Tab-separated table of N, CA and C and ligand atoms in Angstrom:
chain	number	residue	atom	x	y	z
Z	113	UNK	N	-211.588	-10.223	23.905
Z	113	UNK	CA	-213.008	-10.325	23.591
Z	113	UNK	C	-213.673	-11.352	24.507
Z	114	UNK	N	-214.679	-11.037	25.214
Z	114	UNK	CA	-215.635	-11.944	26.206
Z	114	UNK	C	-216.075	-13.008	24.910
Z	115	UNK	N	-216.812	-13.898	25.581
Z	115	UNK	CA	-217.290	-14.950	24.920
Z	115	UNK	C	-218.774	-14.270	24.068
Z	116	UNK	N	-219.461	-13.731	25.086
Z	116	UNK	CA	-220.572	-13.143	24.886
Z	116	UNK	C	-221.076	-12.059	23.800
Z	117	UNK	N	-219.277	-11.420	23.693
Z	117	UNK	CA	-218.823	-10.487	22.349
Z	117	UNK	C	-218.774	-11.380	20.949
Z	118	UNK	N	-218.316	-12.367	21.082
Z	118	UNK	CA	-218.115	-13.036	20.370
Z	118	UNK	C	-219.283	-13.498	19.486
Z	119	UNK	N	-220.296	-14.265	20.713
Z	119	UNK	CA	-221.630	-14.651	20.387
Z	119	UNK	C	-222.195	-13.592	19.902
Z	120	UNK	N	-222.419	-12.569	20.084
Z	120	UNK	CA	-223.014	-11.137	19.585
Z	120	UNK	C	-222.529	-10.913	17.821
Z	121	UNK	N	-220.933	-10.770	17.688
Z	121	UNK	CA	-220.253	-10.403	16.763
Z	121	UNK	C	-221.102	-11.574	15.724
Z	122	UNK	N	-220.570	-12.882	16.059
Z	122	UNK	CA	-221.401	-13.836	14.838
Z	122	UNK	C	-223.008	-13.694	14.524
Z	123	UNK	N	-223.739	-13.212	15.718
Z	123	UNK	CA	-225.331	-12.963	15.327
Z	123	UNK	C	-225.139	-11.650	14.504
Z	124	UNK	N	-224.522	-10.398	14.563
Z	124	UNK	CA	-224.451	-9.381	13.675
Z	124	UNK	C	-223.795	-10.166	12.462
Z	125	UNK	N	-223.191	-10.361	12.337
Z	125	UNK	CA	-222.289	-11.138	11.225
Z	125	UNK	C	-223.370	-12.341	10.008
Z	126	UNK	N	-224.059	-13.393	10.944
Z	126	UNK	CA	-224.627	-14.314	10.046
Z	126	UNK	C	-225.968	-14.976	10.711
Z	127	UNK	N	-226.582	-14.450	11.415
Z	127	UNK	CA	-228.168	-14.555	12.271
Z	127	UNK	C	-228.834	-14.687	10.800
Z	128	UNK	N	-229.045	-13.823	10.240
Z	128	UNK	CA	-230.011	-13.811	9.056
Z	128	UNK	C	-229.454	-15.107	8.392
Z	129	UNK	N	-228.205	-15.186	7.815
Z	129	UNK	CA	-228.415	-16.484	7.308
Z	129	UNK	C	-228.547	-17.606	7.862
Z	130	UNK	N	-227.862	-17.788	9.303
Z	130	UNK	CA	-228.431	-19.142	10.324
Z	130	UNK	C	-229.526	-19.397	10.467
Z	131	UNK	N	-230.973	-18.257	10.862
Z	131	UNK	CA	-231.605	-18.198	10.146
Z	131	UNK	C	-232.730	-19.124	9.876
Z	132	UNK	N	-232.301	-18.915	8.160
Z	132	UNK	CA	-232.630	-19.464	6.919
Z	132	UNK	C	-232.036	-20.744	6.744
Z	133	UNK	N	-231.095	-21.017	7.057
Z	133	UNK	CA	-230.452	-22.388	6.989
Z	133	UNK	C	-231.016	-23.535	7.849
Z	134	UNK	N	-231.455	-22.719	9.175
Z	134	UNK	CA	-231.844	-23.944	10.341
Z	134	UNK	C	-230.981	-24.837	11.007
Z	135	UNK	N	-231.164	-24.886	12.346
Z	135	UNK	CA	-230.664	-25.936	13.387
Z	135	UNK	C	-229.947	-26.926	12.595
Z	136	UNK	N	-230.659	-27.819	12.125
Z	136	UNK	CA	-230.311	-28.889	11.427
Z	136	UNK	C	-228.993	-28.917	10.690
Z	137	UNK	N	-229.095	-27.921	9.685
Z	137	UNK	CA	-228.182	-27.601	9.203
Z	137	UNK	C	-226.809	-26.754	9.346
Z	138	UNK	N	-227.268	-25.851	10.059
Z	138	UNK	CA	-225.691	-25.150	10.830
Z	138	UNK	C	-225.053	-26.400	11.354
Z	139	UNK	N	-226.086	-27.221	12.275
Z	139	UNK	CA	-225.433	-28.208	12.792
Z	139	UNK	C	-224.218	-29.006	12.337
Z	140	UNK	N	-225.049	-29.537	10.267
Z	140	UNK	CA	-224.369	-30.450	9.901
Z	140	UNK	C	-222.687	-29.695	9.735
Z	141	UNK	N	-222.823	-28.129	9.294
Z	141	UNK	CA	-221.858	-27.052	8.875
Z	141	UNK	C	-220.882	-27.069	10.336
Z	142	UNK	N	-221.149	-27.390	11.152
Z	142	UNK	CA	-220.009	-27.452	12.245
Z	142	UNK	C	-219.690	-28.669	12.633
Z	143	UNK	N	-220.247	-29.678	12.252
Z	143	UNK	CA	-219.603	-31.130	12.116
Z	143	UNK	C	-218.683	-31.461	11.146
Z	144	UNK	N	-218.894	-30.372	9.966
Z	144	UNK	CA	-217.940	-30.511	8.768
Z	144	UNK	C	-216.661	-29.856	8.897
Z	145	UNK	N	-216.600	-28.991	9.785
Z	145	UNK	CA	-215.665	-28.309	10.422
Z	145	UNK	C	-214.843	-28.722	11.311
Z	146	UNK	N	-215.826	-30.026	11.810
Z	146	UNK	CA	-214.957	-30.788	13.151
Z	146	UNK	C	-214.240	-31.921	11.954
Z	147	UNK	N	-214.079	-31.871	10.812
Z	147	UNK	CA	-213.841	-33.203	10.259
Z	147	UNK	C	-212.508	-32.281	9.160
Z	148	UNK	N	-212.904	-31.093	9.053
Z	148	UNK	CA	-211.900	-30.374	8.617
Z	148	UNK	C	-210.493	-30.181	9.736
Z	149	UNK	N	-210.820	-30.023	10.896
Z	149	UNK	CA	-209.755	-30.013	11.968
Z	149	UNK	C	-209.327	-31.354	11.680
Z	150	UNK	N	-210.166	-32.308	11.880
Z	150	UNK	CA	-209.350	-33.579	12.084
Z	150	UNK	C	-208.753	-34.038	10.741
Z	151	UNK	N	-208.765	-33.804	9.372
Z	151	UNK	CA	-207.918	-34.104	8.714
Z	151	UNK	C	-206.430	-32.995	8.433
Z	152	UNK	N	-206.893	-31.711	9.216
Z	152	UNK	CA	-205.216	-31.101	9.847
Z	152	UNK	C	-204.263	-32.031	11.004
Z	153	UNK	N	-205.258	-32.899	11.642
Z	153	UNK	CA	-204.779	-33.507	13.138
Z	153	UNK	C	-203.752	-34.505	11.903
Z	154	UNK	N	-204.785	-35.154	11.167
Z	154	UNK	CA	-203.726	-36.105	10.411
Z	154	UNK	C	-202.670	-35.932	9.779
Z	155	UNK	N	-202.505	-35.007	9.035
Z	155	UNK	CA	-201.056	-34.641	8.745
Z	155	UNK	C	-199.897	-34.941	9.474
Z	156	UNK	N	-199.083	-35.799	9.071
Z	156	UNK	CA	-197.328	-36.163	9.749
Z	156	UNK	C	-197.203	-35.059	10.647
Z	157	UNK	N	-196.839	-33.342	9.384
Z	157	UNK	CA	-196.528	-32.373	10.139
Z	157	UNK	C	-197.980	-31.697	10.762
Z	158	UNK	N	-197.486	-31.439	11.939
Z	158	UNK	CA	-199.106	-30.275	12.421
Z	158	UNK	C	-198.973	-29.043	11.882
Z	159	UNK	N	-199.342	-28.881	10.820
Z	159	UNK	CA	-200.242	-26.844	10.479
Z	159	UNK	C	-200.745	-26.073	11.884
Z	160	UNK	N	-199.858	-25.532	12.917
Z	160	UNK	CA	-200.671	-24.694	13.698
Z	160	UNK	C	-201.480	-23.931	13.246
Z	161	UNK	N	-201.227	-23.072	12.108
Z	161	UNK	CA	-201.424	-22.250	11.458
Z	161	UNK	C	-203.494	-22.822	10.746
Z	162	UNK	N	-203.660	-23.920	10.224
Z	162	UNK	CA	-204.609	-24.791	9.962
Z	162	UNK	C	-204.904	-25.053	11.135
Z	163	UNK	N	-204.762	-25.469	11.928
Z	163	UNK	CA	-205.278	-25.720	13.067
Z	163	UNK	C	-206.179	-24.944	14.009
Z	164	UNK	N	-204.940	-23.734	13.732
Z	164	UNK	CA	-206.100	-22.698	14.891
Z	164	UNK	C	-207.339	-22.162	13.623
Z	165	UNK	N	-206.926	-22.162	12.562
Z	165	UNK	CA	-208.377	-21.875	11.761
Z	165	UNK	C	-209.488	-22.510	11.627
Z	166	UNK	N	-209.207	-24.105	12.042
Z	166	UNK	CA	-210.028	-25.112	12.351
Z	166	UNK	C	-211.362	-24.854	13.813
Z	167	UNK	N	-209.923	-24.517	14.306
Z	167	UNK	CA	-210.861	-24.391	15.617
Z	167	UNK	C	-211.724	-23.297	16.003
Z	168	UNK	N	-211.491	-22.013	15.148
Z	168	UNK	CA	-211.930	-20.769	15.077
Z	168	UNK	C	-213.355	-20.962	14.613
Z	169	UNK	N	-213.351	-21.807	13.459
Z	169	UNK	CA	-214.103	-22.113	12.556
Z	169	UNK	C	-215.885	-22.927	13.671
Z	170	UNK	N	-214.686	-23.761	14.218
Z	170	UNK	CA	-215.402	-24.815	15.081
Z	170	UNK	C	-216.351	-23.983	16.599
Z	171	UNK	N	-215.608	-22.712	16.779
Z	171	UNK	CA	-216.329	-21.918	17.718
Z	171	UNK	C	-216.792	-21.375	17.436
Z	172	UNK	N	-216.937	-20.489	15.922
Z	172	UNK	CA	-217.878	-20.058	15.091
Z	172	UNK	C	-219.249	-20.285	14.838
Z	173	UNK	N	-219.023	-21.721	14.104
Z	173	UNK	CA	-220.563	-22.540	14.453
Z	173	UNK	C	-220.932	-22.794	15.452
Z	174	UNK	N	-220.213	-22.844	16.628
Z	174	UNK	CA	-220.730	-23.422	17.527
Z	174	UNK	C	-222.011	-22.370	18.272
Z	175	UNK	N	-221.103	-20.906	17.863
Z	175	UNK	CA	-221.727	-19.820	18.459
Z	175	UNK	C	-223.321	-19.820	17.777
Z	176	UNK	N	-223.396	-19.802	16.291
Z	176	UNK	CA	-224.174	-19.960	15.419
Z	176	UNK	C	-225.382	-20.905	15.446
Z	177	UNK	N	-224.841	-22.122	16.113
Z	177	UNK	CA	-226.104	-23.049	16.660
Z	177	UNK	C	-226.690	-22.507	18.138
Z	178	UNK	N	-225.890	-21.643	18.852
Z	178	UNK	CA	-226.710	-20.680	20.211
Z	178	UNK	C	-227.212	-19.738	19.757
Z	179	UNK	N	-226.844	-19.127	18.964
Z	179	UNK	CA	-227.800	-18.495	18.548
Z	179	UNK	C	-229.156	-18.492	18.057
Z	180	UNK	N	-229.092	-19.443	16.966
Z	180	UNK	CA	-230.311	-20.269	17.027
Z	180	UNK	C	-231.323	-21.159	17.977
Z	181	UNK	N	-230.316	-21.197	19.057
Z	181	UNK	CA	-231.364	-21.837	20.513
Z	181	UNK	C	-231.458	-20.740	20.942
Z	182	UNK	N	-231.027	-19.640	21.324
Z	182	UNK	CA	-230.887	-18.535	22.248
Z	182	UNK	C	-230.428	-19.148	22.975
Z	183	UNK	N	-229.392	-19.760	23.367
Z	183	UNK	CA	-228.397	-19.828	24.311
Z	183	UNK	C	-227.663	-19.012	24.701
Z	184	UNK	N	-227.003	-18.458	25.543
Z	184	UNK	CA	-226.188	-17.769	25.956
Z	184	UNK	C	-224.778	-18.582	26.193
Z	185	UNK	N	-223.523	-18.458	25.431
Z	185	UNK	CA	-222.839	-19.881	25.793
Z	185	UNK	C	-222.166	-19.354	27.046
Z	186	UNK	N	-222.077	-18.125	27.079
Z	186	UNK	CA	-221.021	-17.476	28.409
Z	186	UNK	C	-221.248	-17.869	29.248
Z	187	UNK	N	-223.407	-17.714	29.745
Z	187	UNK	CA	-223.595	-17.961	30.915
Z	187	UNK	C	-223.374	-19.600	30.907
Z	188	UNK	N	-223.658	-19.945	29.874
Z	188	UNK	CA	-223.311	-21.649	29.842
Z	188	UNK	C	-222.205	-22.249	30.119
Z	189	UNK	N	-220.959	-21.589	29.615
Z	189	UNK	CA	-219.847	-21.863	30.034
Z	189	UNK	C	-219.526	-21.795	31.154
Z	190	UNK	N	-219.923	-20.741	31.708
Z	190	UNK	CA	-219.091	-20.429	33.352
Z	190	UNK	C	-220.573	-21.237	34.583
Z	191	UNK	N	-221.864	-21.998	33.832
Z	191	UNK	CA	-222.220	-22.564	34.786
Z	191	UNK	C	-221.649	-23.822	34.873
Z	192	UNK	N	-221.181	-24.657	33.452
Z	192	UNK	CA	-220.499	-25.834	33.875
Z	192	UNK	C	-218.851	-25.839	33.823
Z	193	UNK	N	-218.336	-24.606	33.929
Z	193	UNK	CA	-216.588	-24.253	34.267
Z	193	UNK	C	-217.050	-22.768	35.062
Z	194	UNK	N	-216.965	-22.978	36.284
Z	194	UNK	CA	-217.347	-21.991	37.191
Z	194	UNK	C	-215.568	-21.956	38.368
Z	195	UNK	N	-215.009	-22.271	37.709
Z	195	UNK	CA	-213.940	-21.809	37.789
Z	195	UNK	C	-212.844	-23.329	38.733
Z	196	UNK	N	-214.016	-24.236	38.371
Z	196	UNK	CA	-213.300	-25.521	39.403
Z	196	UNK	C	-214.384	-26.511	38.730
Z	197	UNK	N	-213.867	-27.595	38.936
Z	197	UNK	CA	-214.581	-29.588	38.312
Z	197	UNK	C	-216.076	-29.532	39.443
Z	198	UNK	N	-217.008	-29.260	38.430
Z	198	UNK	CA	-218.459	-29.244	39.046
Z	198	UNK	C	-218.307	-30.572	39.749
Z	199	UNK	N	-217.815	-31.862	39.692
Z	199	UNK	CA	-218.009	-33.220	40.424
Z	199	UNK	C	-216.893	-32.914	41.210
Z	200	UNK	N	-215.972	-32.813	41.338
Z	200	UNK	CA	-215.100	-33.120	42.785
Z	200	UNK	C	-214.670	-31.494	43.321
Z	201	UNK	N	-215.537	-30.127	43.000
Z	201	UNK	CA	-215.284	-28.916	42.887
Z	201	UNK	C	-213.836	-28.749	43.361
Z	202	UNK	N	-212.703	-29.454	42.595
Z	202	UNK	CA	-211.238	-29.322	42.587
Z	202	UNK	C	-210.942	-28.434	41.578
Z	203	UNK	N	-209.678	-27.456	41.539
Z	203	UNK	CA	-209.056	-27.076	40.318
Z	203	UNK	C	-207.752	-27.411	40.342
Z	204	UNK	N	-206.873	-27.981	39.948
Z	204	UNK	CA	-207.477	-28.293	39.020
Z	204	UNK	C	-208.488	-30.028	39.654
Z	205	UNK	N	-209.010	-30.716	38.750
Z	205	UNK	CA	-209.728	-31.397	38.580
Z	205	UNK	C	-208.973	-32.643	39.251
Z	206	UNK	N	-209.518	-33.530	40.205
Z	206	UNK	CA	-208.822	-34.856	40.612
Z	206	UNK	C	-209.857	-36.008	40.858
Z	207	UNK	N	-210.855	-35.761	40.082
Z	207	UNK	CA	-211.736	-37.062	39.397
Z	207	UNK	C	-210.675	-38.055	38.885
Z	208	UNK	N	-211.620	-39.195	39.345
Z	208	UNK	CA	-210.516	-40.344	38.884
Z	208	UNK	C	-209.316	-40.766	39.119
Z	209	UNK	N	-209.072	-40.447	40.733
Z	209	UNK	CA	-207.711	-40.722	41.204
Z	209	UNK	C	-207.641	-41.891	42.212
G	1683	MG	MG1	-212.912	-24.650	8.243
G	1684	ZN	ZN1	-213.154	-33.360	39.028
């Protein structure tokens, strides 16, 4: 699945309710998500299993707050990962050596 599928799939999926909810608030809903990952991070043992649902979760909203900007994250993604380190256009990356 492209990124862009993705972004699409969640606007069919929950646009109407993002919505109604507002910026603000999806917002706070994917910060709560980033705090749900991190109390899987804490666990002794790591839950991959919790983990990748964390993060699913976490690209979910994330999609959900572009949507609400009309962002496009694809084209967003591949303008600041265009396939090499926009500052030293290395891949991999050798900033800071
Ligand atoms: Mg979650
Ligand atoms: Zn770099």
């Amino acid at each position: 699945m492209k990124v862009s599928e993705f972004q699409n799939l969640i606007k069919d999926l929950y646009f109407k309710r993002d919505l109604n909810r507002g910026i603000e608030v999806t917002f706070i809903w994917l910060i709560e998500e980033i705090g749900e990952f991190a109390r899987v991070l804490r666990n002794k043992v790591l839950n991959r299993q919790n983990a990748s649902e964390e993060l699913a979760d976490i690209i979910a909203w994330t999609s959900s707050l572009a949507n609400l900007l009309e962002i496009n994250l694809e084209s967003a993604l591949l303008k600041k990962y265009p396939g090499k380190c926009i500052k030293c256009k290395s891949n991999p990356c050798i900033c800071q050596k």
